[in-house]
Backbone as a printed PyTorch tensor [residue, N CA C, xyz], in Angstrom:
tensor([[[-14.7310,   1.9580,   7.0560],
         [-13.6400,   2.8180,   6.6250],
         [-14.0940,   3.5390,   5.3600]],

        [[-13.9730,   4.5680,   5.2870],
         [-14.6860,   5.7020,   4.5450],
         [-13.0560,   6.5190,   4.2180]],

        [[-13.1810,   6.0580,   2.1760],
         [-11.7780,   6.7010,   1.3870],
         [-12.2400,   7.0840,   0.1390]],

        [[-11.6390,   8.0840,  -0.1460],
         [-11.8450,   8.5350,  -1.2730],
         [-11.5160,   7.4310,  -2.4900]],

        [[-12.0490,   8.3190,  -3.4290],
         [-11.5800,   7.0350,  -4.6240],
         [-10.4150,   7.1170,  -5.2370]],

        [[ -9.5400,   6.1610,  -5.3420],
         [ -8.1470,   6.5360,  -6.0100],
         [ -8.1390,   6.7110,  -7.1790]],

        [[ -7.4420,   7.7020,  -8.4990],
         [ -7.3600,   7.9830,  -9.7700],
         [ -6.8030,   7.2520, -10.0040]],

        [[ -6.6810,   7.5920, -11.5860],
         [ -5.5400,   6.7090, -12.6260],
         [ -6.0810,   5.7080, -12.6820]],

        [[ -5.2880,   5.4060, -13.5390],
         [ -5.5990,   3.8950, -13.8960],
         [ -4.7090,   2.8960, -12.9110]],

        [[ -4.7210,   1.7330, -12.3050],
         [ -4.5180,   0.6070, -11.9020],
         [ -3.2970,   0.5900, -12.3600]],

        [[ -2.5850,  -0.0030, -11.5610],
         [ -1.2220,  -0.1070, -11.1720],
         [ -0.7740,  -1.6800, -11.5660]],

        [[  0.1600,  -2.0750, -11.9690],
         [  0.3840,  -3.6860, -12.5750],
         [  1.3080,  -4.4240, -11.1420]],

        [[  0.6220,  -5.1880, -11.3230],
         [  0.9340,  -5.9920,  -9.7560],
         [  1.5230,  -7.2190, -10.0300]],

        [[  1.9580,  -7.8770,  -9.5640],
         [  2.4580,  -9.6120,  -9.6980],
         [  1.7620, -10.7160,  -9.4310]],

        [[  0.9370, -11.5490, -10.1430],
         [ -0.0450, -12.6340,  -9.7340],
         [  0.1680, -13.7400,  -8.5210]],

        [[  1.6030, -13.4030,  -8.0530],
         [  2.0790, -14.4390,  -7.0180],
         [  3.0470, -13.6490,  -6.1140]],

        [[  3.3550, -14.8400,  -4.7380],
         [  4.3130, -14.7520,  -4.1430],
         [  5.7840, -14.2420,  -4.8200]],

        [[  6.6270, -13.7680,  -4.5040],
         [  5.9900, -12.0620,  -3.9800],
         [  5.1030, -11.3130,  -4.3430]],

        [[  4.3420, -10.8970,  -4.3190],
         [  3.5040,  -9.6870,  -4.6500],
         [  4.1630,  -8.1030,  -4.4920]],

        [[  4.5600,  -7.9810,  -5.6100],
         [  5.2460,  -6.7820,  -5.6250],
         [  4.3910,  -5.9130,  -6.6030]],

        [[  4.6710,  -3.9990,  -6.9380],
         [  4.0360,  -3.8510,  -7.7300],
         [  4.8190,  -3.3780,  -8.8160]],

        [[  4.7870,  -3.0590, -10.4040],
         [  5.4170,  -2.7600, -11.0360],
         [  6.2110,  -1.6260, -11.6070]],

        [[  4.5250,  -0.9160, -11.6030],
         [  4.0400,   0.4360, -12.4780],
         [  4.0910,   1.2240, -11.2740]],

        [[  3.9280,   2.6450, -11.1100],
         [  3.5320,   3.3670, -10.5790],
         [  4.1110,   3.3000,  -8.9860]],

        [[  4.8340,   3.5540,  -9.4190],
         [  5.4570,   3.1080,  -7.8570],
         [  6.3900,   4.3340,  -6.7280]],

        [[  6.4940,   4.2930,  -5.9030],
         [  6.6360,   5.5060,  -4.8110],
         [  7.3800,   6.1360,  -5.1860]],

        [[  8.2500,   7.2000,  -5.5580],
         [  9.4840,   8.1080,  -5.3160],
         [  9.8800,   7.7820,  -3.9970]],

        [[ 11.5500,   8.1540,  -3.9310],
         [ 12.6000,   7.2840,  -2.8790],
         [ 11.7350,   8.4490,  -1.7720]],

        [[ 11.7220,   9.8770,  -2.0070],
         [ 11.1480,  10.7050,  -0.4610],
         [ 10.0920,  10.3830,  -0.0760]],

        [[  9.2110,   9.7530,  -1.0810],
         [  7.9500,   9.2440,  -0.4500],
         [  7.6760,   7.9460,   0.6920]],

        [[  8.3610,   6.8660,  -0.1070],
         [  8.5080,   5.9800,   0.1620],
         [  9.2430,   5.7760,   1.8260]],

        [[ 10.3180,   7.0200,   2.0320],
         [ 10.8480,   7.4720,   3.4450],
         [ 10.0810,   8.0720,   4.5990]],

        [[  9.5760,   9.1210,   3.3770],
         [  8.2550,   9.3000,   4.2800],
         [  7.7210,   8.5980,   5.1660]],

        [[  7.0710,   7.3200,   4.0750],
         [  5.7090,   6.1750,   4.9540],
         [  6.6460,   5.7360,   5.5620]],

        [[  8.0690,   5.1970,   5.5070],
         [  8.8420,   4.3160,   6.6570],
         [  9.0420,   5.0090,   7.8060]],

        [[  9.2160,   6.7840,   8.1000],
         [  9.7290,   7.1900,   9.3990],
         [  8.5750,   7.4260,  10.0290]],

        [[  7.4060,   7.0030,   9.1560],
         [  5.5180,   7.3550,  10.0120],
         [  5.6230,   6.0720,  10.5560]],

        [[  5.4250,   4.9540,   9.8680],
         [  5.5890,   4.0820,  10.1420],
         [  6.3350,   3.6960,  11.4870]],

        [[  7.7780,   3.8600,  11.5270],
         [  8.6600,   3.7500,  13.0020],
         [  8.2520,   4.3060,  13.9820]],

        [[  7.2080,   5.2610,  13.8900],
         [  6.8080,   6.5380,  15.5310],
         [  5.6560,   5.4810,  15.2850]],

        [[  4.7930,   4.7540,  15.1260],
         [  3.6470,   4.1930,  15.3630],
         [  3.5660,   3.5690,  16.9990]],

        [[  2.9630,   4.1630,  17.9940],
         [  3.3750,   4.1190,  19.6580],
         [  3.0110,   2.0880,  20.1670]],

        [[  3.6110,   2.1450,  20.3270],
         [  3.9590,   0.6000,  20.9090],
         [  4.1860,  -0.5110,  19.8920]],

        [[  4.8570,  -0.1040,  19.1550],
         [  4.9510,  -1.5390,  18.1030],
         [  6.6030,  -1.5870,  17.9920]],

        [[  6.9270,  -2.1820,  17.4180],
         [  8.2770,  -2.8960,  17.2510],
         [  8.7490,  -3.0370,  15.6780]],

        [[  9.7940,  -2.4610,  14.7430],
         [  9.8950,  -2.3540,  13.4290],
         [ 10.7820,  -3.5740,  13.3280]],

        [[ 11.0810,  -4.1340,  12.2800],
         [ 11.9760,  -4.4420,  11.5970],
         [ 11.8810,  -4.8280,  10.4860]],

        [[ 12.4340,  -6.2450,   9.6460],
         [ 12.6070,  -6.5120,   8.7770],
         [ 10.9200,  -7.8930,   8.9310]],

        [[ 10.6260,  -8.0900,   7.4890],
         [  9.7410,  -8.7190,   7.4960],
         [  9.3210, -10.1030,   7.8250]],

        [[  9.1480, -10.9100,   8.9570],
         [  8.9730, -12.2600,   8.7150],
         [  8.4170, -12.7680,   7.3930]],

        [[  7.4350, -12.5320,   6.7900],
         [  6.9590, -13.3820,   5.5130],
         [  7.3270, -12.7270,   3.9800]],

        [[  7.8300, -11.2230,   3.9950],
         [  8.3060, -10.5350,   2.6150],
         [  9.5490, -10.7270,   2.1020]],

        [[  9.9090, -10.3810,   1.3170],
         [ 11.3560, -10.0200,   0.9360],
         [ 12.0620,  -9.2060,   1.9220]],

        [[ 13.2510, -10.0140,   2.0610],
         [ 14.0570,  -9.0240,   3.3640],
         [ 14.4780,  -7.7650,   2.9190]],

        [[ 13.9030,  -7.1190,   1.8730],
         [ 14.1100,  -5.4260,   1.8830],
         [ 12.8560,  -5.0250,   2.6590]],

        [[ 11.7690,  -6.0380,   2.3670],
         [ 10.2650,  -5.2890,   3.2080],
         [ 10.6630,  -4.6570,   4.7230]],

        [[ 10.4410,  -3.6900,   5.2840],
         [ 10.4160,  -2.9410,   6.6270],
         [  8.6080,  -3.3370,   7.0130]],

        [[  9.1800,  -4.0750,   7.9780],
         [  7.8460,  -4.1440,   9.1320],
         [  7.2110,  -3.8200,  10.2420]],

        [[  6.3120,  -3.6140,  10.7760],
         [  5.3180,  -2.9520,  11.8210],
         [  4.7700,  -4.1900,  13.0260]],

        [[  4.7660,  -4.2100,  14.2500],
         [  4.4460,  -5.8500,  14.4820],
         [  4.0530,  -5.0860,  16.3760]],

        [[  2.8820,  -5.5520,  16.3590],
         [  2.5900,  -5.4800,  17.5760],
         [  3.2330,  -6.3280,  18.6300]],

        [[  3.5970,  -6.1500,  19.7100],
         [  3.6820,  -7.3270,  21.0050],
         [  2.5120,  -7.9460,  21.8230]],

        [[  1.5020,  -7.2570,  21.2820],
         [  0.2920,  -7.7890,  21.8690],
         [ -0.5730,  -7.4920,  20.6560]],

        [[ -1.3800,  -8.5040,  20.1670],
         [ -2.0300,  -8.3460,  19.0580],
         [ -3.7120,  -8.9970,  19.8940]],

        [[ -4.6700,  -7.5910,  19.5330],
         [ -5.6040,  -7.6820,  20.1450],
         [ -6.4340,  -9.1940,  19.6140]],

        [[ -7.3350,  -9.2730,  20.5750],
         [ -7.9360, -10.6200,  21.0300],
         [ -8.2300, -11.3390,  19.8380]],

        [[ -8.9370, -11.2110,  18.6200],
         [ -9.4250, -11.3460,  17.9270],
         [ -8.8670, -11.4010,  16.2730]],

        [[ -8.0610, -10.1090,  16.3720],
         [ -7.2950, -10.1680,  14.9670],
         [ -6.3060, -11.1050,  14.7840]],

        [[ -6.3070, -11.3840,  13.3150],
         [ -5.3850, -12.4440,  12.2710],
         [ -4.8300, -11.4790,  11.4550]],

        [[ -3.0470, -12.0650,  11.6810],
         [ -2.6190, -11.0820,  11.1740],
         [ -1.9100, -11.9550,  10.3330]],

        [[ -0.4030, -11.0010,   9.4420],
         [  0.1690, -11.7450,   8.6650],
         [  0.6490, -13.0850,   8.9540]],

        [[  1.2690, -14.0870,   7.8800],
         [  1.7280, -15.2100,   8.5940],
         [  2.7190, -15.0960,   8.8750]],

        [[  3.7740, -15.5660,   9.3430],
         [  3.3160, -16.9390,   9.9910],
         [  2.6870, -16.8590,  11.2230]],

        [[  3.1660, -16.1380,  12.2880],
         [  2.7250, -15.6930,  13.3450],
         [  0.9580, -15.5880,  13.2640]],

        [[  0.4690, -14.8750,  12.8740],
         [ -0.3440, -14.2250,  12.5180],
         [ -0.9780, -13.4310,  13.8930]],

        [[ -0.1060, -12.8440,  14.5390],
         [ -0.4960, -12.7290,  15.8450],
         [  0.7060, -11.2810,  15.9020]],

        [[  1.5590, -10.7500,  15.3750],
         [  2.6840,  -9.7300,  15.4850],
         [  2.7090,  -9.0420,  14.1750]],

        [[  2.9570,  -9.3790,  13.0650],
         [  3.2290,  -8.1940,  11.9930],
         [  1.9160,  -7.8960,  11.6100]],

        [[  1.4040,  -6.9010,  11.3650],
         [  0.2950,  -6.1850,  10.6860],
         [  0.5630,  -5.4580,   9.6200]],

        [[  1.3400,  -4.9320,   9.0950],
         [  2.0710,  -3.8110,   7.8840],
         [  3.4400,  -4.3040,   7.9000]],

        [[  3.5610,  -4.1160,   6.0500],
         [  4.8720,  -4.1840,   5.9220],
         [  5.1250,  -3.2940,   4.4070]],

        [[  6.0490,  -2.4870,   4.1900],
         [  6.4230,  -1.3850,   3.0300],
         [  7.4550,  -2.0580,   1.9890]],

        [[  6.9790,  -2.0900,   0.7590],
         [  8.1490,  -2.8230,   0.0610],
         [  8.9990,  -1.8320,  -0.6070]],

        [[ 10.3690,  -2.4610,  -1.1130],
         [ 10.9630,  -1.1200,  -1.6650],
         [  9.8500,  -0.2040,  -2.9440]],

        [[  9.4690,  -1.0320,  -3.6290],
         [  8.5410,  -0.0040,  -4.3970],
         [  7.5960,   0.7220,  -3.9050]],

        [[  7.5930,   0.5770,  -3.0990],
         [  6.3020,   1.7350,  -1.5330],
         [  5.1660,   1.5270,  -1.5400]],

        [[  4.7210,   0.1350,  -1.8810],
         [  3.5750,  -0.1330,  -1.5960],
         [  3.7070,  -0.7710,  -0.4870]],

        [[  2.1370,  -1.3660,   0.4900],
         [  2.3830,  -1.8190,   1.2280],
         [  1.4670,  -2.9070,   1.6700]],

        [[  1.5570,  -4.0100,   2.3050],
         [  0.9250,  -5.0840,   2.4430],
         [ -0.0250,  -5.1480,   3.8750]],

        [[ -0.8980,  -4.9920,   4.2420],
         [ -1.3670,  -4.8730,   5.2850],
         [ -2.9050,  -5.8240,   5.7440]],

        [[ -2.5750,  -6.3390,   6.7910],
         [ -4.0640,  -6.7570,   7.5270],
         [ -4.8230,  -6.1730,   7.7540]],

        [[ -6.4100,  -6.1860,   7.7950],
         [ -7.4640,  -5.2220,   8.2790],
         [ -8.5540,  -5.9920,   8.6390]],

        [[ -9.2310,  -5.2210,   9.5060],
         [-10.5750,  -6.1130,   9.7780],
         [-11.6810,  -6.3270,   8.6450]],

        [[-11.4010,  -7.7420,   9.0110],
         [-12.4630,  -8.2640,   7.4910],
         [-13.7390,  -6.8420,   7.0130]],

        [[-14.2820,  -6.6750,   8.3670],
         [-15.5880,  -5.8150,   7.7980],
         [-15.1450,  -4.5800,   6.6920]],

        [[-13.9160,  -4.1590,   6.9280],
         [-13.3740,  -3.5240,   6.6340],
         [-12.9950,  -3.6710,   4.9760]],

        [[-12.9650,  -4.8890,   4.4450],
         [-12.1500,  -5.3580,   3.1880],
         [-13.1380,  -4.9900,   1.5260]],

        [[-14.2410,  -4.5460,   2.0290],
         [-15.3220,  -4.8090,   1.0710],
         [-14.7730,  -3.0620,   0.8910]],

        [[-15.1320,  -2.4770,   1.1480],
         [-14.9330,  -0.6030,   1.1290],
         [-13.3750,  -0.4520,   0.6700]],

        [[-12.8790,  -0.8310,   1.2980],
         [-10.9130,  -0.5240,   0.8960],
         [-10.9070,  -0.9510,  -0.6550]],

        [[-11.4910,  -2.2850,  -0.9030],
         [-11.1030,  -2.9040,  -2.5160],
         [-12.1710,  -2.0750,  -3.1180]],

        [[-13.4200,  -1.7750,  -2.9350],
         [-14.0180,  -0.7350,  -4.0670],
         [-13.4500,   0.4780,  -3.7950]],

        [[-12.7110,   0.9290,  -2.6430],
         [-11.8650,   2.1140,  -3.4490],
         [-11.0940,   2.6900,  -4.4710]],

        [[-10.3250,   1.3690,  -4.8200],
         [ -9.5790,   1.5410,  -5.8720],
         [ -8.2080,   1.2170,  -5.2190]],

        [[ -8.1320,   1.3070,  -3.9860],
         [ -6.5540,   2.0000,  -3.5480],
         [ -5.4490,   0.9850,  -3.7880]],

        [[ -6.1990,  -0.7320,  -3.7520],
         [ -5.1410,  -1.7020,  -3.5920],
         [ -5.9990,  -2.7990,  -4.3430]],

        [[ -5.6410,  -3.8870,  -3.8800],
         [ -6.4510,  -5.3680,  -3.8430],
         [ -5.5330,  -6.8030,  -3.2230]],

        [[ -6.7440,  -7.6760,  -3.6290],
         [ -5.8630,  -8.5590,  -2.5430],
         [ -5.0050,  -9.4540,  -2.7930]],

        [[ -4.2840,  -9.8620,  -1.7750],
         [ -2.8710, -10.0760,  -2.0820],
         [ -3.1180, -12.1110,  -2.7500]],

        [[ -2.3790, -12.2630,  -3.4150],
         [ -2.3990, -13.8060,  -4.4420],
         [ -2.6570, -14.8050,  -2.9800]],

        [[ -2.6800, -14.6180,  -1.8190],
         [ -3.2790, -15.5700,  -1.1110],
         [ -4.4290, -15.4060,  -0.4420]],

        [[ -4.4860, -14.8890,  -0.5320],
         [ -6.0250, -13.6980,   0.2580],
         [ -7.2730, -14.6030,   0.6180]],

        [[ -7.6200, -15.7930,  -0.9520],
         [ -8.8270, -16.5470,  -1.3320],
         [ -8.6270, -17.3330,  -0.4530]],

        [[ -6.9590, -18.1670,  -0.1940],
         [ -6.7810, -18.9420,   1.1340],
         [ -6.8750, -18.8330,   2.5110]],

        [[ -7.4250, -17.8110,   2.7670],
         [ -7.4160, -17.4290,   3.9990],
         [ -6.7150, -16.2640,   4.7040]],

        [[ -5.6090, -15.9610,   3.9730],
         [ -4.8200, -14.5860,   4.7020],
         [ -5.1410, -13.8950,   4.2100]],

        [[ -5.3640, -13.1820,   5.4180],
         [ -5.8840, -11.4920,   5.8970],
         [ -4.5820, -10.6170,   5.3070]],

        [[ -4.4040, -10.5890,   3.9110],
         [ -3.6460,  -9.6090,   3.4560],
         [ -4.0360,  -9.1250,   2.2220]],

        [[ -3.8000,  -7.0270,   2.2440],
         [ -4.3800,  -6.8750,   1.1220],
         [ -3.1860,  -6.0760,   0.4830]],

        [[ -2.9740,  -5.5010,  -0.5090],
         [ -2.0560,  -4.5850,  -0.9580],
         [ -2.4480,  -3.0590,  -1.3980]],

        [[ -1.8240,  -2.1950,  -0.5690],
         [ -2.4140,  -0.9220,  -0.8270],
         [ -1.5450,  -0.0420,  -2.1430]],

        [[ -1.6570,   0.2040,  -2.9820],
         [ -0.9120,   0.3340,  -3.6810],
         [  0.1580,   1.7670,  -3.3590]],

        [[  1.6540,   1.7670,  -3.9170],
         [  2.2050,   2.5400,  -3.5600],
         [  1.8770,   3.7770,  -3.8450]],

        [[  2.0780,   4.8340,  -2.4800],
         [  1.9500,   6.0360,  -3.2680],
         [  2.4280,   6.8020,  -3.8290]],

        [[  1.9340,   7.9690,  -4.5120],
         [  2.3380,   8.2440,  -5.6600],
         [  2.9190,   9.8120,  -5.2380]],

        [[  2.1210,  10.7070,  -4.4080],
         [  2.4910,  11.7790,  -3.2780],
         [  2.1100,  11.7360,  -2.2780]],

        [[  2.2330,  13.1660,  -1.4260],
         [  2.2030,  13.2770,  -0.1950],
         [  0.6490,  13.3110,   0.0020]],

        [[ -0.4940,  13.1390,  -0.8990],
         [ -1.6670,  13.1070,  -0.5010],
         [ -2.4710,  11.7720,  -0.6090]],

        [[ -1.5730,  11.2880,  -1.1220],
         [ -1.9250,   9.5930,  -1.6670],
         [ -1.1490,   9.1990,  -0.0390]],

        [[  0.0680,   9.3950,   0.1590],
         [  0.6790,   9.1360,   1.6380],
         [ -0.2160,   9.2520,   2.6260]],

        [[ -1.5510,  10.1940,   2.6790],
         [ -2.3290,  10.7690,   3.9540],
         [ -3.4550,   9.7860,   3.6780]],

        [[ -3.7700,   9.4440,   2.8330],
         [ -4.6460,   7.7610,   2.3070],
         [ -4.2300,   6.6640,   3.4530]],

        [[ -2.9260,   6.4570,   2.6610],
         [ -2.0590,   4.9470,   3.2040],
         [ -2.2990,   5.0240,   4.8270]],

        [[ -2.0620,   6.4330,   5.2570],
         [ -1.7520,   6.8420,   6.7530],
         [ -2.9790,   6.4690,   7.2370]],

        [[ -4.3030,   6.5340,   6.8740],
         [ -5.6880,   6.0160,   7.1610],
         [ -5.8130,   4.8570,   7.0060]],

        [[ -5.4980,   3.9950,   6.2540],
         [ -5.3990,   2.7290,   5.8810],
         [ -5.2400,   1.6330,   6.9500]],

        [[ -3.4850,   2.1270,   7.2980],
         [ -2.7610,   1.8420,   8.1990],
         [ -3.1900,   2.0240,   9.3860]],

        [[ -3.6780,   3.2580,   9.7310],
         [ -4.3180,   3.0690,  11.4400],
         [ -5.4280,   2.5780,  11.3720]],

        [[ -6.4210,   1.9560,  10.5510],
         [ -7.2910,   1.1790,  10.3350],
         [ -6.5650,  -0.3240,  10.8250]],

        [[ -5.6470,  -0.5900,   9.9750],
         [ -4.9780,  -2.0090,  10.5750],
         [ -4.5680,  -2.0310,  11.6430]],

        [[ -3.8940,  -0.7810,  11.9550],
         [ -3.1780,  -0.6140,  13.4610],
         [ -4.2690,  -1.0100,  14.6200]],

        [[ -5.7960,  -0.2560,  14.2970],
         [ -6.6120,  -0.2330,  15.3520],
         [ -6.8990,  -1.8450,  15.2450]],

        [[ -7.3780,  -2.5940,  14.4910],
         [ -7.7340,  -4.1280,  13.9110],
         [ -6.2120,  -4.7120,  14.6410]],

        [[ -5.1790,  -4.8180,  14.6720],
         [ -4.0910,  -5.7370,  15.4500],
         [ -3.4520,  -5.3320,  16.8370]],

        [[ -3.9800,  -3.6000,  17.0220],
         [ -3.8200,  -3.7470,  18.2710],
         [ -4.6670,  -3.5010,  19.3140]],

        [[ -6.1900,  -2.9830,  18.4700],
         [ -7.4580,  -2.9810,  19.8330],
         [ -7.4140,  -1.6290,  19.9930]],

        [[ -6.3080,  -0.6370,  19.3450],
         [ -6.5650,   0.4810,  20.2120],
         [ -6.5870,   1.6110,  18.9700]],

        [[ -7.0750,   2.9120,  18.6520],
         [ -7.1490,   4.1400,  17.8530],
         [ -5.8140,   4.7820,  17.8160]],

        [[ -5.4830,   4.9520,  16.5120],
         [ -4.1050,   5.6340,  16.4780],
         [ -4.4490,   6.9140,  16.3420]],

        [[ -4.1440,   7.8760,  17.5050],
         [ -4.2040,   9.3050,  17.2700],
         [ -3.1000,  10.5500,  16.0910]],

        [[ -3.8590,  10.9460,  14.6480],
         [ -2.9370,  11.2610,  13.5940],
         [ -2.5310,  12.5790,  14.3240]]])
């Protein structure tokens, strides 16, 4: 996965469960934005989050390809989830994890070292930071459901 580098300075995050972020965080149109991209994503199923805060909106395959680990508990259905501050929490294929964190864009989430496949992309900030996340995301999309999301 090939991303530009994100500006600014680093965004203040929460050392634990929840992992929320502080600083820098989405505007309400933005943040609507990534949720109504999010809902057209072709064969997945939205709702509310099994493992986030029940404001998180989630993304969750019905068939989660052969191989991928996804969020918990399941780890087999949610792949993305948007918190109200508009960042977002997402699975990706490991090979994948080394390039995303030297981007700048996120890092990984306070359980990550234990084993879950979750990283945090940080919220965005506009509509060009949004076209980031949107790459991000069909990166995970392709990693939980096997298949290329056409933008």
């Amino acid at each position: 996965m090939e991303l530009p580098e994100r500006t600014g300075d680093r965004p203040e995050t929460g050392p634990e469960v929840p992992h929320i972020q502080f600083t820098q965080t989405s505007p309400p149109e933005i943040r609507e934005s990534v949720r109504q991209w999010l809902s057209a994503l072709p064969g997945t199923v939205t709702g509310r989050s099994e493992i986030s805060v029940p404001t998180s909106y989630a993304v969750f395959t019905p068939a989660a390809a052969r191989d991928a680990v996804l969020m918990p508990p399941r780890q087999s259905a949610e792949f993305v989830h948007v918190h109200a501050d508009g960042s977002l929490h997402l699975s990706l294929d490991p090979a994948d994890h080394a390039a995303f964190l030297a981007s700048g864009w996120g890092e990984k989430h306070p359980l990550y070292d234990r084993g879950v496949n979750v990283v945090m992309f940080y919220a965005p900030r506009d509509e060009a930071e949004v076209e980031v996340a949107k790459t991000v995301v069909a990166a995970s999309y392709a990693y939980a459901t096997g298949h290329m999301l056409i933008m």
